[in-house]
Coordinates of C-alpha atoms in Angstrom, one line a residue:
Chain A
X292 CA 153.0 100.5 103.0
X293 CA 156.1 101.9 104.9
X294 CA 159.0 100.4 106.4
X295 CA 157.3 100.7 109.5
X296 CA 154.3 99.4 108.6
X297 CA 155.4 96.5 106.9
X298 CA 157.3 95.7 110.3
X299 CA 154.1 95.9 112.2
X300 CA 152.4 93.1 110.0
X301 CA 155.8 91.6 109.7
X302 CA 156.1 91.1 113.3
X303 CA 152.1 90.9 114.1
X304 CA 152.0 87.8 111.3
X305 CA 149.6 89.7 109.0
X306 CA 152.2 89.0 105.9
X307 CA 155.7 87.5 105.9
X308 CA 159.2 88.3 104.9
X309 CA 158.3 86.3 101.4
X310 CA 155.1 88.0 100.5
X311 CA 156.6 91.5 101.3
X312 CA 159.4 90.1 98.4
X313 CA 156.9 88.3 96.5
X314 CA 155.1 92.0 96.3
X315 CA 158.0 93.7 95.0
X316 CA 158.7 91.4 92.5
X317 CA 155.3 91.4 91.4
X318 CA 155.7 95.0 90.7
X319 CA 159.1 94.3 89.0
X320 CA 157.7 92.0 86.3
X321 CA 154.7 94.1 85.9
X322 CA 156.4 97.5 85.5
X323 CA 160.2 97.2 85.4
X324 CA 159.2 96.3 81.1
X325 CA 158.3 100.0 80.8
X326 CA 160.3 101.7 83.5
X327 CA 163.9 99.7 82.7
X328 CA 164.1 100.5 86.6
X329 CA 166.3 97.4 87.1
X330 CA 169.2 95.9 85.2
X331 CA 168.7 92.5 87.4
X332 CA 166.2 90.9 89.0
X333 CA 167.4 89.0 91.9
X334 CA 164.3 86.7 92.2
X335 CA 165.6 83.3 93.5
X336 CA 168.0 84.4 96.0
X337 CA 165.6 87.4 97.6
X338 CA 162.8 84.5 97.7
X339 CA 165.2 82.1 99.6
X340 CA 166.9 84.6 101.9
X341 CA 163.0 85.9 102.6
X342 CA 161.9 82.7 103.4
X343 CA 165.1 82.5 105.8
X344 CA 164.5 85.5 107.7
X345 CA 160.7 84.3 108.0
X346 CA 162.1 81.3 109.8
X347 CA 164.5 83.8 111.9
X348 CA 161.7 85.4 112.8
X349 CA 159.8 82.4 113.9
X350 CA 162.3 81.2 116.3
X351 CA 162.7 84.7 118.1
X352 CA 165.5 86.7 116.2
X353 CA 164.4 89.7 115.4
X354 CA 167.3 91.9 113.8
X355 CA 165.3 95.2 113.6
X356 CA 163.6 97.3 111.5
X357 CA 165.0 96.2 107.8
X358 CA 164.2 92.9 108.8
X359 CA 162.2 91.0 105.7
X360 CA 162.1 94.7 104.1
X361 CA 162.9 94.1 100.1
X362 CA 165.6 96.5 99.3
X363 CA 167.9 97.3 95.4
X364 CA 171.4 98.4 95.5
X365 CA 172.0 100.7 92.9
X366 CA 174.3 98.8 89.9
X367 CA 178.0 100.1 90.8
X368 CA 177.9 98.3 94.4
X369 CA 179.7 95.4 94.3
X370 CA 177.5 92.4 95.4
X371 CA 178.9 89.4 95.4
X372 CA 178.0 86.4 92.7
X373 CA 175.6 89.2 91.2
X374 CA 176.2 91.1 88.1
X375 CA 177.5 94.7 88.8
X376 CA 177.9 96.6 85.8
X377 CA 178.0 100.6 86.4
X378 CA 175.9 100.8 83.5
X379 CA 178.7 101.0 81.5
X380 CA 179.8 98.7 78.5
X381 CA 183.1 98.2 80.2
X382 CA 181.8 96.6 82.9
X383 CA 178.3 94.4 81.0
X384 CA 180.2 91.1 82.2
X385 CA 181.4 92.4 85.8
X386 CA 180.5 89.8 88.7
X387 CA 181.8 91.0 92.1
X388 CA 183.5 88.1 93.9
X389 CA 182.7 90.0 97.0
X390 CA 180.1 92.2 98.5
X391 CA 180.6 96.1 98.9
X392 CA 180.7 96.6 103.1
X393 CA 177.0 98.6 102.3
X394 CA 175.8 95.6 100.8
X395 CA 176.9 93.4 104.2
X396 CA 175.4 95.9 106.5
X397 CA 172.0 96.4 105.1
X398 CA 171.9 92.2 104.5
X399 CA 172.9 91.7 108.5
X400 CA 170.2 94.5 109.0
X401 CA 167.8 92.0 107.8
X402 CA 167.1 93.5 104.6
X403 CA 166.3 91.3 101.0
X404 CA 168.1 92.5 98.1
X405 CA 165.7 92.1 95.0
X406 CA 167.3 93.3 92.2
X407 CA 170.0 96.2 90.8
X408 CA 168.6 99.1 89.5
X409 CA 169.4 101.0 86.6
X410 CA 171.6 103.9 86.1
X411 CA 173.3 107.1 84.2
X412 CA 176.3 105.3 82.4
X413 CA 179.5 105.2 85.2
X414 CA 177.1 107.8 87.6
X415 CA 178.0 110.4 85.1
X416 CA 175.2 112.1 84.1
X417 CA 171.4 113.1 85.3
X418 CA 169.0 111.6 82.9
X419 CA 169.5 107.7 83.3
X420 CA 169.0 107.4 79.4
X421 CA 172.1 105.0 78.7
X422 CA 173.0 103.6 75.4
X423 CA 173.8 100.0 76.8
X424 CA 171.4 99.0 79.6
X425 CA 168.4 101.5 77.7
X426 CA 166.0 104.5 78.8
X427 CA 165.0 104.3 82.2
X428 CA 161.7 106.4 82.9
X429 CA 160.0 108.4 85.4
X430 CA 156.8 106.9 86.8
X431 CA 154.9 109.5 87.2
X432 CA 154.9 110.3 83.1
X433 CA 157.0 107.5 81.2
X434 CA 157.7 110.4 78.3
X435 CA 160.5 111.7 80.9
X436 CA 163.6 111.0 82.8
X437 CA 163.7 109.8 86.5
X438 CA 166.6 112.6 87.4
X439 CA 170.2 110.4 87.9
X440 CA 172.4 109.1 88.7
X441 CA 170.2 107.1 90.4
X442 CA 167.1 107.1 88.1
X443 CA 166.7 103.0 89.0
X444 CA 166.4 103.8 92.2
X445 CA 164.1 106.7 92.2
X446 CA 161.6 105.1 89.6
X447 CA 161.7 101.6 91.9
X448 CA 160.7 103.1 95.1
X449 CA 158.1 105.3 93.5
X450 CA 156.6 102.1 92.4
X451 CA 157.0 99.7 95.3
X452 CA 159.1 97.4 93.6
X453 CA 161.5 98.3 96.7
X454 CA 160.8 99.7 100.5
X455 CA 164.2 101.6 99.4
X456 CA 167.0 101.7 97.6
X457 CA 170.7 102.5 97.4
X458 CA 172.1 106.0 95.8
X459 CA 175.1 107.4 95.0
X460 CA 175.4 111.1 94.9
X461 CA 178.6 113.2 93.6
X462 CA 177.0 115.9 91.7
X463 CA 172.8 115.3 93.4
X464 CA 172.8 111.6 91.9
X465 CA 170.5 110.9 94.9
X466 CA 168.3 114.4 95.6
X467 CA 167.7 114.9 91.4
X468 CA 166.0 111.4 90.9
X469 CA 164.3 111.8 94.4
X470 CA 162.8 115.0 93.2
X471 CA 162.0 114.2 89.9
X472 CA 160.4 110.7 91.2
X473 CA 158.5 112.2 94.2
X474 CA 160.4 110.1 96.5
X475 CA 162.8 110.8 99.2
X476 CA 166.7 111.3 99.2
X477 CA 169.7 111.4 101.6
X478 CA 173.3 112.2 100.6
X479 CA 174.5 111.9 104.0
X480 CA 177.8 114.1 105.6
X481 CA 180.7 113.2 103.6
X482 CA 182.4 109.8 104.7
X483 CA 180.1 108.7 106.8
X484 CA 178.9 105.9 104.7
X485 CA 181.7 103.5 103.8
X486 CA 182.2 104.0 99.7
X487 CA 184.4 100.5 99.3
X488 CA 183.6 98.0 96.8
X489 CA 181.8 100.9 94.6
X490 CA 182.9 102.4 91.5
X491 CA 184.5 105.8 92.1
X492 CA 183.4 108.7 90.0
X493 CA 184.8 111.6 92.0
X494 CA 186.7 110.7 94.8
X495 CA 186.5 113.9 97.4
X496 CA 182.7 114.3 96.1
X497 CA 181.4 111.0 96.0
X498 CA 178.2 109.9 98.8
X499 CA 176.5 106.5 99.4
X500 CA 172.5 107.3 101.0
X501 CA 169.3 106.2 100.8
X502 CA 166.4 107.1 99.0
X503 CA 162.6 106.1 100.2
X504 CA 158.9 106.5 99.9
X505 CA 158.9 108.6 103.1
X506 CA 160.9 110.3 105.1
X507 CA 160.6 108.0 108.0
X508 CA 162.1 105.1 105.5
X509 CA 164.8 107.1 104.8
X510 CA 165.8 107.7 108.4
X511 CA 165.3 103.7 109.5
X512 CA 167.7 103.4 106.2
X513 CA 170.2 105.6 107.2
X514 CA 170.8 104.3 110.7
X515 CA 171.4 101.0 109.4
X516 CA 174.4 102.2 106.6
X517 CA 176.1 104.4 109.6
X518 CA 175.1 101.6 112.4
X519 CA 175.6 104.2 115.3
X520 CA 178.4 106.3 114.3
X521 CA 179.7 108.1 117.2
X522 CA 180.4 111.2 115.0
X523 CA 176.5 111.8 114.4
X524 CA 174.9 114.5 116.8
X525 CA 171.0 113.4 117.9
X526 CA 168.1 114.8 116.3
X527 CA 167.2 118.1 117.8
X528 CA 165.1 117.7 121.0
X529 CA 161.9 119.4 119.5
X530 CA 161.7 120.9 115.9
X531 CA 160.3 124.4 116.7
X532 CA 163.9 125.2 118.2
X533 CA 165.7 125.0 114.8
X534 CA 166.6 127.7 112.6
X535 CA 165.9 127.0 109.4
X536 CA 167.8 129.6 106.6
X537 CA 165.5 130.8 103.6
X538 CA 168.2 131.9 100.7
X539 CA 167.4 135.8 99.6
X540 CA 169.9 135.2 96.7
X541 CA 170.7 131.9 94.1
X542 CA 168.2 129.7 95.3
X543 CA 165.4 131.0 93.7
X544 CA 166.2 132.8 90.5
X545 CA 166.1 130.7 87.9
X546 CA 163.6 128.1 89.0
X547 CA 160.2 127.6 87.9
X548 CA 157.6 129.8 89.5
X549 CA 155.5 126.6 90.4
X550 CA 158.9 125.1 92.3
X551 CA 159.6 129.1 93.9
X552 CA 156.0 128.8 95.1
X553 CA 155.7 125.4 96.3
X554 CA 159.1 125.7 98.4
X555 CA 158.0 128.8 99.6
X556 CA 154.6 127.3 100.6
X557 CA 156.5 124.7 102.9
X558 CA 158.8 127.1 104.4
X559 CA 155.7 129.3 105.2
X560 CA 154.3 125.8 107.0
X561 CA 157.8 125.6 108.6
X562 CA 157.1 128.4 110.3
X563 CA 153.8 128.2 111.6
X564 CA 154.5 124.8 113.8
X565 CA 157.0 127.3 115.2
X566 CA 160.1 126.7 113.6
X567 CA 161.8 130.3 113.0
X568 CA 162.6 131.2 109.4
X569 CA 166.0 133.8 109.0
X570 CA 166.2 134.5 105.6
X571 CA 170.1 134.6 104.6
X572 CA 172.4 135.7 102.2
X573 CA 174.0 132.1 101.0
X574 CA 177.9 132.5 99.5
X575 CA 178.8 132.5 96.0
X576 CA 177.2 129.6 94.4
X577 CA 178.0 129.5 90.9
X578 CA 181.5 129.5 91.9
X579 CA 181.1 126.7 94.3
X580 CA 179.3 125.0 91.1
X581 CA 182.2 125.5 89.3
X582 CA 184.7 124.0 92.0
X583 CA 182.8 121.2 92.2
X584 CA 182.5 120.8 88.2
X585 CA 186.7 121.1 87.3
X586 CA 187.1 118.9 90.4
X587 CA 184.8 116.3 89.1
X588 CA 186.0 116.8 85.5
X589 CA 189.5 115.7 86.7
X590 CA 189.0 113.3 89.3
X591 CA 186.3 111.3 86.9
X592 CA 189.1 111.7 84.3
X593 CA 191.7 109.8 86.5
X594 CA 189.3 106.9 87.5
X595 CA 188.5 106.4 83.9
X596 CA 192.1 107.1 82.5
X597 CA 193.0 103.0 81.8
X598 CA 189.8 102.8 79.6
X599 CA 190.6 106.3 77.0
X600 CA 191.5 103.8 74.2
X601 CA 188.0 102.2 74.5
X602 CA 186.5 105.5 72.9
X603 CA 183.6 102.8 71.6
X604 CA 182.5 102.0 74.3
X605 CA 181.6 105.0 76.1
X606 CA 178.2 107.3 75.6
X607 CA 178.5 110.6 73.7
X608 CA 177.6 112.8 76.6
X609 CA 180.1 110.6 79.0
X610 CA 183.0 110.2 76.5
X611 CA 182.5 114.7 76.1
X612 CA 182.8 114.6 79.9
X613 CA 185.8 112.5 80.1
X614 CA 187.5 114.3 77.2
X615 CA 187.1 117.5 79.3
X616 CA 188.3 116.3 82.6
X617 CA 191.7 114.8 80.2
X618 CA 192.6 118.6 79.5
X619 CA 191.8 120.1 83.0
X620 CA 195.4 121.7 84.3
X621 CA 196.6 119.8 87.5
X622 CA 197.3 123.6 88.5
X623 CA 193.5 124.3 87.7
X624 CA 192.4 121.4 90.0
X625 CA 194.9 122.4 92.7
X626 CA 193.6 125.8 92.6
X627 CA 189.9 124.1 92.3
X628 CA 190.9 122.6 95.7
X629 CA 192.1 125.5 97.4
X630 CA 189.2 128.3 96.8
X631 CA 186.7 125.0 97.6
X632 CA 188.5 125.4 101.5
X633 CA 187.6 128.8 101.3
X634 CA 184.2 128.3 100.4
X635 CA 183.5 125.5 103.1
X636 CA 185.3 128.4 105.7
X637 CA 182.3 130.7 104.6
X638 CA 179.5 128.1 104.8
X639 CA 180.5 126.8 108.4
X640 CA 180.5 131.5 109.0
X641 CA 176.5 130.8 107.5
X642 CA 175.5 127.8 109.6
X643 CA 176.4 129.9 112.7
X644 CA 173.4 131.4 112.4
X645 CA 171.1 128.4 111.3
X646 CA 170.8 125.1 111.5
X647 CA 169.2 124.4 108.6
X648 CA 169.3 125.8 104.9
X649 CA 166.0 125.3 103.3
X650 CA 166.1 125.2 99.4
X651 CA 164.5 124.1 96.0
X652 CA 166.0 120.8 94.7
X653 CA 165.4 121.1 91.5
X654 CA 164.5 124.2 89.5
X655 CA 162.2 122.2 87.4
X656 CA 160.1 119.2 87.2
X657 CA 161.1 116.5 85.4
X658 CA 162.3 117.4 81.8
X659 CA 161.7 115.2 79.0
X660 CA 163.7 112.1 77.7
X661 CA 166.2 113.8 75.1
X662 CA 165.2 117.3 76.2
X663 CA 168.6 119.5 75.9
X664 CA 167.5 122.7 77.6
X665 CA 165.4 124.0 79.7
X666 CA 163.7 127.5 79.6
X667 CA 163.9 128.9 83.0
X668 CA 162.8 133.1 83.8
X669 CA 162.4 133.1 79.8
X670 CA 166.6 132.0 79.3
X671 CA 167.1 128.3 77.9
X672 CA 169.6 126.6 79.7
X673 CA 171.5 123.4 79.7
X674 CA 169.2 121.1 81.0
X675 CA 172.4 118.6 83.2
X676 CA 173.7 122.2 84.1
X677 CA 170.4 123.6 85.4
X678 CA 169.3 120.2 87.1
X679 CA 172.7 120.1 89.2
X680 CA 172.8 124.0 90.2
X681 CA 170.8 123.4 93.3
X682 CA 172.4 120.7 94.5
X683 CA 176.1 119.9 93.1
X684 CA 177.6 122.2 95.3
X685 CA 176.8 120.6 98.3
X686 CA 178.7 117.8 97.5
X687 CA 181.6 120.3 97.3
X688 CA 181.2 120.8 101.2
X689 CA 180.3 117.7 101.8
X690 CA 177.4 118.6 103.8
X691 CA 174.4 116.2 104.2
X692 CA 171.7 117.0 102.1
X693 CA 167.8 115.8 102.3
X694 CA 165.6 116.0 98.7
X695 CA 161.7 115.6 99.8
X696 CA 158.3 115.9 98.3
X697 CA 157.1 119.3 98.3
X698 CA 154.0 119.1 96.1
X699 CA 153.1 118.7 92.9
X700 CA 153.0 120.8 89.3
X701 CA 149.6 121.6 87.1
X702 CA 151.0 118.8 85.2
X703 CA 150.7 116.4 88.3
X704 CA 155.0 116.1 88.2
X705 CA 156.3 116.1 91.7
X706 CA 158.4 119.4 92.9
X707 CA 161.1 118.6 95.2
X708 CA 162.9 120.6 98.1
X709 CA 166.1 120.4 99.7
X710 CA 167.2 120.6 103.4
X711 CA 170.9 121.1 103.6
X712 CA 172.7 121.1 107.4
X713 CA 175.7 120.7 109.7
X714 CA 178.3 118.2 109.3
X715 CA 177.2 115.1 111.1
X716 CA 173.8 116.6 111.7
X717 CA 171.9 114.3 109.2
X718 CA 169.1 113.1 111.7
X719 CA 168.3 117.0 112.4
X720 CA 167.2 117.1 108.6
X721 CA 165.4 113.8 108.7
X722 CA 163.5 114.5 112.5
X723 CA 162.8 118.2 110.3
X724 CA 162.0 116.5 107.0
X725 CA 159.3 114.2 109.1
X726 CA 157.2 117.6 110.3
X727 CA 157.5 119.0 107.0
Chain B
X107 CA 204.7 112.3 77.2
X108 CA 202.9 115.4 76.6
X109 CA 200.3 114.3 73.9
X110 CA 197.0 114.6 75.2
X111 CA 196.1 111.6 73.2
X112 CA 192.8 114.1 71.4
X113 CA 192.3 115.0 68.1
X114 CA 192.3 118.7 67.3
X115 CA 188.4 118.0 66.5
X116 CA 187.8 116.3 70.3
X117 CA 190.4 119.2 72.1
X118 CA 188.4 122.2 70.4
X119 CA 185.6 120.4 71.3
X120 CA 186.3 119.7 75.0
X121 CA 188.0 123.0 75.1
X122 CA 184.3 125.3 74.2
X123 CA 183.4 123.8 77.4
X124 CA 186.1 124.1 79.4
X125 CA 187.7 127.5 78.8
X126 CA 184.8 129.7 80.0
X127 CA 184.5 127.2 83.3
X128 CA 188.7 127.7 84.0
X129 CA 188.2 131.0 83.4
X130 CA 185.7 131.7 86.0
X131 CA 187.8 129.6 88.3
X132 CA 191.0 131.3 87.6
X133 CA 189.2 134.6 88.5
X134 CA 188.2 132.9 91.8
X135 CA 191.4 131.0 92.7
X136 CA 193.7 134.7 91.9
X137 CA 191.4 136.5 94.7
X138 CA 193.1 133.2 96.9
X139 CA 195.0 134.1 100.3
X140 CA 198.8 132.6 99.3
X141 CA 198.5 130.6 102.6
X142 CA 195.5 129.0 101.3
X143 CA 196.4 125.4 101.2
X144 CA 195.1 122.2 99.1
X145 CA 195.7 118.8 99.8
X146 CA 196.0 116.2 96.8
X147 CA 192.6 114.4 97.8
X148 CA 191.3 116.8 99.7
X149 CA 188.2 115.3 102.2
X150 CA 186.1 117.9 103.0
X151 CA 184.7 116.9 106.9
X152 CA 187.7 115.8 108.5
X153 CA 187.3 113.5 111.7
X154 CA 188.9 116.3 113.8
X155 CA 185.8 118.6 112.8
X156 CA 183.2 116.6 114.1
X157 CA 181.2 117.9 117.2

């Protein structure tokens, strides 16, 4: 059932606010056991404030479409009384005193928070295997990862044991494990989605967004985190007017030919409701991959500094990270800084053409749990490197960014694509994600 | 005050990584216009810029 759906019997008295949460945490104790989607349930508290909003609802306030929808927040947003641990070690024991602004919007949206879901240690990584809260697996084949970040997230949504779920997204936290999970996933325009009372990874990278069974969830989702921001254009009139950019160069070399033809596929469908497809020349990629990876090196580096002496209590692959970002020049990040202005310069040159860049989000399917490369045009790669080339740049510009389903493999693993517009132009990639 | 606080072991380590990635962006940032400016948190969509 959608977000929409679940309003109609919501509202029609087919099912109420608790047995929509009594669903989802049904699903949790059946599947979270072999998933490790969440790190805590929230059982008691989403059951009361169900049964709360069922009695709202009965006396005539209505408070839109989140109302009685059961909901996660991912586990580095501070909600109050409940534990909030980053999956980290340094934070197993960390109960918020207050809730993260997110948390207070989506509650007074009407929505039922039923448990925190699972994560790569500190946001730090893309496979959601983490030595202290455990392995958290894909759905769709439990034998690999969910994509991270946000791998809770992704996994729980896939499953129903939430309508959506919160991301965070500095190097495609939200769009990997949306695309590895068959789900969908929006790292909105920089800033517009208030980042207090969450732990910091990189500060001039880091998103909040959604992610959703459909695109339609995503959208309701979205306009209840950015609750009418004036700086958001409308959704385009019609989508047969927009301009959507196929990449000639990066996008698809180095993918998968089942991805390459699956994307392909959809842009060929693109353009048969009308839409006109321009294919472009996109700007230097790998470099803007590389901005975004010394920036994040030394921004993570400074959020983490007061914990170096706690070596012990960090993952290998996170510790090797930090270690990095420690010995990154401040000249280096400076420099990292300026050539990422020029970059943004010739991206805004690109969008003056289209309105929409339509890419792969992945380059593969899911990998396995512990896989270290992946073979991609018959060169092995690393696999965290090769997951994030699609989409880390984009948080460089701080563009918004839209991962959706866009088939599946041989192997019955979903493929996932990427829509990537204007600044403050997120609902033109959700009204184009819908006709997809 | 200058100690990076590594072992030789963990700066080798951290440094296979990280030369090859300065590198390219050394090669990027020397191509830089000397006007080109940087700001210490730099926020990439600026209220000004929106529509």
């Amino acid at each position: 059932m959608t977000i929409a759906e679940a309003g109609q019997a919501l509202r029609a008295r087919r099912v109420s606010c608790l047995e929509l949460t009594d669903q989802c945490l049904d699903q949790i104790a059946k599947l979270n056991p072999r998933l490790n989607a969440f790190i805590t349930v929230t059982g008691e508290s989403a059951r009361c404030e169900a049964q709360r909003l069922d009695h709202e609802l009965g006396n005539g306030r209505d408070r839109g479409p989140l109302h009685g929808i059961p909901i996660a927040h991912k586990d580095l947003i501070s909600t109050k009384g409940v534990l909030t641990t980053s999956g980290s070690k340094l934070f197993r024991n960390n109960v918020p005193t207050a809730d993260a602004p997110i948390v207070e919007k989506l509650a007074a949206a009407g929505a039922v928070l039923v448990g925190k879901t699972g994560l790569h240690e500190i946001a730090y990584g893309i496979t959601s295997d983490n030595p202290h809260f455990g392995t958290i697996r894909n759905p769709r084949d439990p034998s690999r990862i969910p994509g991270g970040s946000s791998g809770g997230a992704g996994a729980a949504v896939a499953t129903d044991m939430a309508y959506m779920a919160t991301g965070t997204d500095t190097g495609g936290s939200i769009r990997i494990p949306a695309s590895f999970c068959g789900v969908v996933g929006l790292k909105p325009t920089y800033g517009l989605v208030d980042r207090s009372g969450i732990q910091p990874l990189g500060v001039s990278l880091d998103h909040i967004g959604p992610l959703a069974r459909t695109v339609a969830d995503t959208a309701v989702s979205f306009e209840a985190m950015v609750d009418g921001d004036p700086r958001l254009r409308p959704a385009p009139a019609s989508c047969q007017s927009i301009r959507i950019g196929l990449p000639e160069n990066f996008y698809f070399d180095h993918i998968s030919s089942e991805v390459r033809d699956a994307v392909k596929k959809k842009a060929r469908a693109a353009e048969q409701f009308g839409a006109q497809i321009i294919p472009v020349k996109v700007p230097d990629i790998e470099a803007l991959n590389d901005v975004g990876r010394v920036i994040l090196l030394a921004e993570a580096a400074a959020i983490y500094q007061p914990y170096f002496s706690r070596r012990e209590d960090f993952g290998a692959d996170v510790l090797a990270l930090l270690d990095q970002g420690r010995l990154v020049p401040a000249v280096d990040y400076l420099n990292a800084q300026r050539v990422r202005k020029v970059l943004v310069a010739e991206f805004y040159k690109l969008f003056a053409d289209i309105d929409v860049l339509l890419t792969p989000a992945t380059p593969t399917t899911a990998p396995r749990i512990g896989q270290k490369q992946v073979e991609l045009d018959g060169e092995m790669m690393d696999t965290r490197l090769a997951t994030t080339r699609l989409v880390r740049g984009i948080n460089v510009l701080g563009f918004p960014a839209l991962s959706m389903p866009c088939g599946n493999s041989a192997e019955g693993l979903p493929i996932g694509l990427q829509l990537i517009g204007r600044p403050f132009e997120d609902r033109t990639l959700l009204a184009l994600g819908e006709v997809l | 005050m200058l100690k990076p606080g590594l072992s030789t072991d963990q700066i080798e380590a951290a440094a296979a990584v990280l030369d090859p990635l300065l590198d390219r962006l050394r090669a990027q940032s020397e191509k830089l216009p000397p006007h080109t400016d940087s700001a210490l948190v730099y926020v990439p969509v600026q209220k000004s810029e929106a529509p």
